[in-house]
PDB file of C-alpha atoms in Angstrom:
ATOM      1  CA  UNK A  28      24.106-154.123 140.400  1.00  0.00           C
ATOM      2  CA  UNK A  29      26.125-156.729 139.553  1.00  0.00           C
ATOM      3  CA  UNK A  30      23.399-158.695 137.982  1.00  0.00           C
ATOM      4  CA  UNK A  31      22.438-156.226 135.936  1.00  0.00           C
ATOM      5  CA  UNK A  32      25.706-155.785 134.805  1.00  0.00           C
ATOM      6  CA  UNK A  33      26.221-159.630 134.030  1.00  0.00           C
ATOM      7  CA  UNK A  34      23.042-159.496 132.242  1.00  0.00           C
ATOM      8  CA  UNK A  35      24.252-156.798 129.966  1.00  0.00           C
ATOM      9  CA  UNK A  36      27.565-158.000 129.117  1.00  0.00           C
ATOM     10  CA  UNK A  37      25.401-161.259 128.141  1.00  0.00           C
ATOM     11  CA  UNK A  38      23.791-159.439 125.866  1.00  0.00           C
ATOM     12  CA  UNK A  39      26.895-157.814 124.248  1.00  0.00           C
ATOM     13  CA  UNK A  40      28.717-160.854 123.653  1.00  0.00           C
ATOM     14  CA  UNK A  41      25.094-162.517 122.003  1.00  0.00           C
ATOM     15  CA  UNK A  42      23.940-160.076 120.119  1.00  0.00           C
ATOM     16  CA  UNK A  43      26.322-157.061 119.943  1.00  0.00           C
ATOM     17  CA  UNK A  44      24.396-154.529 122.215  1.00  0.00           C
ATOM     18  CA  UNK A  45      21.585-154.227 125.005  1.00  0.00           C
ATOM     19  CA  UNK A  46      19.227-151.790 125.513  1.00  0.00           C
ATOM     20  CA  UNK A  47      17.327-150.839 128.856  1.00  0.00           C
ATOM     21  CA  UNK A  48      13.927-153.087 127.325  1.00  0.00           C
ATOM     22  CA  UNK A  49      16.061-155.977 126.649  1.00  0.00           C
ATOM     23  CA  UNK A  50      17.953-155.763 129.470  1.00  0.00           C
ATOM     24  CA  UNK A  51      14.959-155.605 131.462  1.00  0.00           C
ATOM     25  CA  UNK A  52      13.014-158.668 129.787  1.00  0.00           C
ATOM     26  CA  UNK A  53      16.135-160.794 130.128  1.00  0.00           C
ATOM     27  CA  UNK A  54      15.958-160.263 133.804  1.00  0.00           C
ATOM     28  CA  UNK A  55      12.330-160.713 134.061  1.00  0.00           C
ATOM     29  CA  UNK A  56      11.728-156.777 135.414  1.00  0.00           C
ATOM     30  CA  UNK A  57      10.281-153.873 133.484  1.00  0.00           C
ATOM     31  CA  UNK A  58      12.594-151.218 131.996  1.00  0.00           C
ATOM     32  CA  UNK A  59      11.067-149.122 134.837  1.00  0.00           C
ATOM     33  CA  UNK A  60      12.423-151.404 138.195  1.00  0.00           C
ATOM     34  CA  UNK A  61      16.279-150.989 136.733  1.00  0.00           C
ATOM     35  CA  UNK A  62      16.176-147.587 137.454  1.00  0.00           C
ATOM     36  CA  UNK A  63      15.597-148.211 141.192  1.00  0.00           C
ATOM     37  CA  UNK A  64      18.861-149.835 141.220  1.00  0.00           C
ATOM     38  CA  UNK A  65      21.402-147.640 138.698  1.00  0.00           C
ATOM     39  CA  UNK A  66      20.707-144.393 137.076  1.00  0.00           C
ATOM     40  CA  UNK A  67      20.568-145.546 133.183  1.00  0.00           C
ATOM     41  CA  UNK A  68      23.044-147.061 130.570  1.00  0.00           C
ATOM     42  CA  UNK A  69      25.521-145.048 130.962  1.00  0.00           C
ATOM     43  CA  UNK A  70      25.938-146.493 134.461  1.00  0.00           C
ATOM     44  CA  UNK A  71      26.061-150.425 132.825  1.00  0.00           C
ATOM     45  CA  UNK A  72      28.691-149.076 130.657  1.00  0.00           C
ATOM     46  CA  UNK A  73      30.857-147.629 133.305  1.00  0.00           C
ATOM     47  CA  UNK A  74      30.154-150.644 135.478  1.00  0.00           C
ATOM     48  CA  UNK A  75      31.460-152.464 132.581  1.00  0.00           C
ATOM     49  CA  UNK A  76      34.353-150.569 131.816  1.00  0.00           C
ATOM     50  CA  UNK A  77      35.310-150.899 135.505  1.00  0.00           C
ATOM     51  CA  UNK A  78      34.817-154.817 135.663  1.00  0.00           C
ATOM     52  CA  UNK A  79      37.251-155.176 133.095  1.00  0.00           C
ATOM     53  CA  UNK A  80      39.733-153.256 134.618  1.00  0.00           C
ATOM     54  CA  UNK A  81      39.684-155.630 137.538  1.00  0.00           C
ATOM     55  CA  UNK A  82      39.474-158.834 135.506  1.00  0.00           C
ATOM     56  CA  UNK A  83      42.430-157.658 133.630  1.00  0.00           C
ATOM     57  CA  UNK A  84      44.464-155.742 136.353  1.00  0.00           C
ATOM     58  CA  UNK A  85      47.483-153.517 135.849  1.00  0.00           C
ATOM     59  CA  UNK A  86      51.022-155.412 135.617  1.00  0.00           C
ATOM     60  CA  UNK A  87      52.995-153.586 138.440  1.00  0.00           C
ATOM     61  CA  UNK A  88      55.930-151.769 136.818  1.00  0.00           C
ATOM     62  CA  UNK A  89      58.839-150.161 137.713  1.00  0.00           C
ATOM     63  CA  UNK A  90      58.609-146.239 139.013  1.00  0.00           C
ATOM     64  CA  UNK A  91      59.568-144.360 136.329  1.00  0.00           C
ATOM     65  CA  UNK A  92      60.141-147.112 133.800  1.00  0.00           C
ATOM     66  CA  UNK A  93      57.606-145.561 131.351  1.00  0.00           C
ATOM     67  CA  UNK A  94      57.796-147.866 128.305  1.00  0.00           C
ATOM     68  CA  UNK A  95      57.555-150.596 130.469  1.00  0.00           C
ATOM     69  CA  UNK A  96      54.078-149.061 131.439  1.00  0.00           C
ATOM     70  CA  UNK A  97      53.150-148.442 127.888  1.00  0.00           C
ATOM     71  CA  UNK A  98      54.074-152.092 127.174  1.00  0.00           C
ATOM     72  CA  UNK A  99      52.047-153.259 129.690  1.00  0.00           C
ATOM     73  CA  UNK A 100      49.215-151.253 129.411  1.00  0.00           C
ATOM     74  CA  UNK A 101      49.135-151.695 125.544  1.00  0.00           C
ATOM     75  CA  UNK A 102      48.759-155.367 126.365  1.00  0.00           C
ATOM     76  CA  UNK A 103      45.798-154.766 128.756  1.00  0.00           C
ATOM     77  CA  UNK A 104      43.488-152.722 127.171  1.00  0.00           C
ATOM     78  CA  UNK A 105      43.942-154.844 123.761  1.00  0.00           C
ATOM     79  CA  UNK A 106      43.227-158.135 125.505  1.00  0.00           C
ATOM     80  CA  UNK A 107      40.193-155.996 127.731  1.00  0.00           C
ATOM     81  CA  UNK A 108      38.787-155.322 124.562  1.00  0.00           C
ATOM     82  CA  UNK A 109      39.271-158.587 122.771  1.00  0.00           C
ATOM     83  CA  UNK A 110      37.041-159.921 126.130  1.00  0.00           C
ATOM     84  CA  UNK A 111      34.142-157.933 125.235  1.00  0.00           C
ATOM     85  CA  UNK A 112      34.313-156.765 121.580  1.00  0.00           C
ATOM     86  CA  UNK A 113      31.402-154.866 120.674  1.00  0.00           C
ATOM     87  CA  UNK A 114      31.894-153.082 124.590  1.00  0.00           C
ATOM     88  CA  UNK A 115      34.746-151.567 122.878  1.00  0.00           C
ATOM     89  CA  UNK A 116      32.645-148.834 120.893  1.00  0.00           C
ATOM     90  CA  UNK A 117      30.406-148.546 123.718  1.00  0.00           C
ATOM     91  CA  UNK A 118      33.384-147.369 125.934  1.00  0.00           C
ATOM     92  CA  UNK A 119      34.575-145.372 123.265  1.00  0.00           C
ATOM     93  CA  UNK A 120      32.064-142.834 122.871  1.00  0.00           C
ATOM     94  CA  UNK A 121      30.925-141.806 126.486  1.00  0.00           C
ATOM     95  CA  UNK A 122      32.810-140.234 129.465  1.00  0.00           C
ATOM     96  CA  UNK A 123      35.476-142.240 131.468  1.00  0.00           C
ATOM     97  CA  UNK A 124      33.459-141.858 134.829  1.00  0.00           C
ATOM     98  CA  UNK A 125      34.849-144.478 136.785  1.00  0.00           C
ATOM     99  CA  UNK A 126      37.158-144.236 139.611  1.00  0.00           C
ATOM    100  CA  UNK A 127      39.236-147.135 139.019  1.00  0.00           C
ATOM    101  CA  UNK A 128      39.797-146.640 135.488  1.00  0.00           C
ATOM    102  CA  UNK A 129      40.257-142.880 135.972  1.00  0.00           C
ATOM    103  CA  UNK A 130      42.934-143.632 138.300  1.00  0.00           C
ATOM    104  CA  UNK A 131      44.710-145.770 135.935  1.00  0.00           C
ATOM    105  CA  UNK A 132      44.875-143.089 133.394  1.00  0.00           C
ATOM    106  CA  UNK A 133      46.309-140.538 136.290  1.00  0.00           C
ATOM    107  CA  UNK A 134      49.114-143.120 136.763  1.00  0.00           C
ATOM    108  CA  UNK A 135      49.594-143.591 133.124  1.00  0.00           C
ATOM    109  CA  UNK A 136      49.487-139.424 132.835  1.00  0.00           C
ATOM    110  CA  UNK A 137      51.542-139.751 136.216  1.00  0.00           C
ATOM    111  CA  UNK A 138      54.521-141.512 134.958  1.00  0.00           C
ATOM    112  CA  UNK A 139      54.758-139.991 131.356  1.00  0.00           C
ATOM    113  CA  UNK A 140      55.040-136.716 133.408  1.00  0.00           C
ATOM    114  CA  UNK A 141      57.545-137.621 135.256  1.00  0.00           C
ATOM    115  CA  UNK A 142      59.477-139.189 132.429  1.00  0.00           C
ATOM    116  CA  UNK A 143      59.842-135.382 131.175  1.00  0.00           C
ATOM    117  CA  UNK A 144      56.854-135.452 128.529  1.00  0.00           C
ATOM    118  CA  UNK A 145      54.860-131.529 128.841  1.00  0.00           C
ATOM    119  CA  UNK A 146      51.705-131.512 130.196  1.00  0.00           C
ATOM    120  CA  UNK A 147      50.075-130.827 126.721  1.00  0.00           C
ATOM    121  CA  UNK A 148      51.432-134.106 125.469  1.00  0.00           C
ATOM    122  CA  UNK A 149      49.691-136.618 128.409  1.00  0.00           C
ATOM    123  CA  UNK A 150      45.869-136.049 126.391  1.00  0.00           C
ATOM    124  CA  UNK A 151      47.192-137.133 122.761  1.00  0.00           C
ATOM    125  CA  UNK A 152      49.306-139.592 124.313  1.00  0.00           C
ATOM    126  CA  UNK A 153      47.086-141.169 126.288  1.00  0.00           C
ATOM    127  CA  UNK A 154      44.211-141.018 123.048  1.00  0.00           C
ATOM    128  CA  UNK A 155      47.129-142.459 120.810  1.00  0.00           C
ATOM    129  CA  UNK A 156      47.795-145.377 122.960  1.00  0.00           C
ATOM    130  CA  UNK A 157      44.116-146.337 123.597  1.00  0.00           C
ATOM    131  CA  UNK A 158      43.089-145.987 119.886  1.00  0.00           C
ATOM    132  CA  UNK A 159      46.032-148.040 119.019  1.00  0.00           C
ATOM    133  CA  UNK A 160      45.325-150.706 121.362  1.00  0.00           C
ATOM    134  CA  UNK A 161      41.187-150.528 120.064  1.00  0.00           C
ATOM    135  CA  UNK A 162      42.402-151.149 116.849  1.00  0.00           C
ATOM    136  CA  UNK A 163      44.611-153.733 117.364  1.00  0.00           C
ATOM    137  CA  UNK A 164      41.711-155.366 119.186  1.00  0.00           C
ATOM    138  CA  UNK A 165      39.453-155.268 115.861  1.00  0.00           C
ATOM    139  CA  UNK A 166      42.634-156.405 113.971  1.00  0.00           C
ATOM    140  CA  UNK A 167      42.926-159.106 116.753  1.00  0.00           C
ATOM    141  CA  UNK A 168      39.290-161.164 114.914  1.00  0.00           C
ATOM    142  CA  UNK A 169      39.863-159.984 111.120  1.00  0.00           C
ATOM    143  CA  UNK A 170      40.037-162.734 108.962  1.00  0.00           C
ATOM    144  CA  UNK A 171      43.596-164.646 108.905  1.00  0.00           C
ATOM    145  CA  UNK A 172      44.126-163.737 105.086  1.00  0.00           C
ATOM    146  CA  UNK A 173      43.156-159.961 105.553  1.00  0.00           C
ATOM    147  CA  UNK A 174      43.821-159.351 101.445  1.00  0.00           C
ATOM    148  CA  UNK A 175      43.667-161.535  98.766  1.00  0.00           C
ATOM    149  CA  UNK A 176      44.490-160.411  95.390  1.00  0.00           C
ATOM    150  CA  UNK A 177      43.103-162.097  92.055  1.00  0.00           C
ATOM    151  CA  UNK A 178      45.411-164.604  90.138  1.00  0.00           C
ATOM    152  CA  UNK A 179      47.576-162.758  87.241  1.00  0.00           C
ATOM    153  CA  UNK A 180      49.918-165.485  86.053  1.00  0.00           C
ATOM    154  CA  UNK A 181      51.820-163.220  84.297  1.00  0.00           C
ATOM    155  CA  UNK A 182      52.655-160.096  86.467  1.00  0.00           C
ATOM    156  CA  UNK A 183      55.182-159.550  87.998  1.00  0.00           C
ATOM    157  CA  UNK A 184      54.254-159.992  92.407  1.00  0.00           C
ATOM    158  CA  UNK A 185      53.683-156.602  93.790  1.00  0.00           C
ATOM    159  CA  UNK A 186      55.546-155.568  97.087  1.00  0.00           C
ATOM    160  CA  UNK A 187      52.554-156.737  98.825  1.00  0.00           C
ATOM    161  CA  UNK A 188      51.628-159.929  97.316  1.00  0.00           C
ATOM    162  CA  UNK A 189      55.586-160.580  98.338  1.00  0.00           C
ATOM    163  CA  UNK A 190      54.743-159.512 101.674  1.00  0.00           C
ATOM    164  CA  UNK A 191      51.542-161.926 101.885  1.00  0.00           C
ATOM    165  CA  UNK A 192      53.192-165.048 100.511  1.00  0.00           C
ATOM    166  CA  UNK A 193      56.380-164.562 103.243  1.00  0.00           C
ATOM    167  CA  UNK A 194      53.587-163.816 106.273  1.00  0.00           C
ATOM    168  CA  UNK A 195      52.233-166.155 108.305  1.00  0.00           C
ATOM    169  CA  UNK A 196      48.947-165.408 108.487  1.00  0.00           C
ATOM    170  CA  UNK A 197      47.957-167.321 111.943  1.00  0.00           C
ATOM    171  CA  UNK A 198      50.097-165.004 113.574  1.00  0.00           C
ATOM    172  CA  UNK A 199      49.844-161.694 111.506  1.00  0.00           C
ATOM    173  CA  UNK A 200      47.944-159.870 114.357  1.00  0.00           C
ATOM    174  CA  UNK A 201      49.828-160.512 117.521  1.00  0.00           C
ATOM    175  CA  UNK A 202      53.185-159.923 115.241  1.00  0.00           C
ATOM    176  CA  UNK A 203      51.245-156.549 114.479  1.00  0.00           C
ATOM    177  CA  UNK A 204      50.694-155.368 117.414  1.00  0.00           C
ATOM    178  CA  UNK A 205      54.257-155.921 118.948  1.00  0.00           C
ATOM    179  CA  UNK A 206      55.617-153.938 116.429  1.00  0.00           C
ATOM    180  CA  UNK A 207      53.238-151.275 116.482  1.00  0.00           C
ATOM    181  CA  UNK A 208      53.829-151.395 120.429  1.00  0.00           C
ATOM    182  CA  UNK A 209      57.638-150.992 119.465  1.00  0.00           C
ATOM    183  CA  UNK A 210      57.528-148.313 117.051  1.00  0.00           C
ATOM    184  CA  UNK A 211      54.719-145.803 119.158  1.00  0.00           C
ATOM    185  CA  UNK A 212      57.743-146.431 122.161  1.00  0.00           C
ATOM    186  CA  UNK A 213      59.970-145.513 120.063  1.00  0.00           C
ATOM    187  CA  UNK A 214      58.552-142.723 118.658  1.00  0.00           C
ATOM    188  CA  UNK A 215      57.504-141.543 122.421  1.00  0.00           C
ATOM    189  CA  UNK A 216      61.647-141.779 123.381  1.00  0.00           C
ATOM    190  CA  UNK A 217      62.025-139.627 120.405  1.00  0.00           C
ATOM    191  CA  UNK A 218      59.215-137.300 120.932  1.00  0.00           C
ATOM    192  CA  UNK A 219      60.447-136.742 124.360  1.00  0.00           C
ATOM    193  CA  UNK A 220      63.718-136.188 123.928  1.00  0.00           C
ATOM    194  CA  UNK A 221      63.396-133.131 121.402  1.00  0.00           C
TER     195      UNK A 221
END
């Protein structure tokens, strides 16, 4: 299985997807033989989204230090899915199946319960986090110079052309994501202690 799932992450990072034909042809095998070794795409994905877990594995934290966790898994998942971009909206829109990765979400939903946060909290959390850290991932290869207004010599700068000629813009993302990673913890501490 694992060359199947090499095969298909080749074809993700050359041309943005794979499907069971082309995954087939660029093992030399007929769409047909794959399924005598995994039960269909959804598999590859899962496989996938399991072999980045290990090739990214989870900083150990301290018990019970939940923002430290959030920290640290904030800075997994974005650089997981900076590995493999277009896996990102593959992973996105099928059911978390595999063990591993379930398991990290238990200790994520673990430690967040035993930080005092209600059981009906752990789901939008953990959805909050992960879309934050998907989209910091896509922010992660925008352009440098994400706006770029047209030249008015005579008005005055707007709040955000000031913004844009004191940013740097080689490091706009990562700065980006550290303070969005700040103000979700933050807004977790406050969240959780109403």
């Amino acid at each position: 299985m694992d060359s199947i799932t090499d095969a298909a992450e080749r074809l993700l990072q050359t041309t943005g997807s794979f499907t069971m034909p082309k995954l087939a042809k660029s093992l030399g095998v007929t769409a047909s033989s794959l399924y005598n070794h995994i039960s269909g795409r959804e598999e590859i994905i899962e496989l996938m989204r399991g072999r980045l877990l290990a090739q990214f594995p989870i900083e150990e934290t301290t018990p019970g230090d939940w923002q430290d966790l959030v920290l640290s898994m904030l800075r997994l998942m974005r650089r997981a899915y900076c590995s493999v971009p277009a896996l990102g909206p593959l992973l996105f829109t099928q059911t978390i199946t595999h063990p591993a990765v379930i398991s990290m979400y238990d200790r994520m939903a673990t430690q967040f319960s035993e930080a005092g946060f209600a059981d009906e909290e752990l789901i939008p959390l953990i959805s909050m986090l992960d879309s934050f850290a998907f989209g910091a991932a896509l922010d992660h290869d925008a352009p440098h110079d994400v706006w770029e207004f047209p030249v008015a010599h005579d008005a005055e700068p707007s709040p955000l052309q000031r913004a844009i000629a004191d940013n740097d813009p080689a490091t706009r993302a990562e700065r980006s994501f550290e303070y969005g990673c700040r103000l979700l913890i933050d807004g977790m501490r406050l969240q959780r202690e109403r």
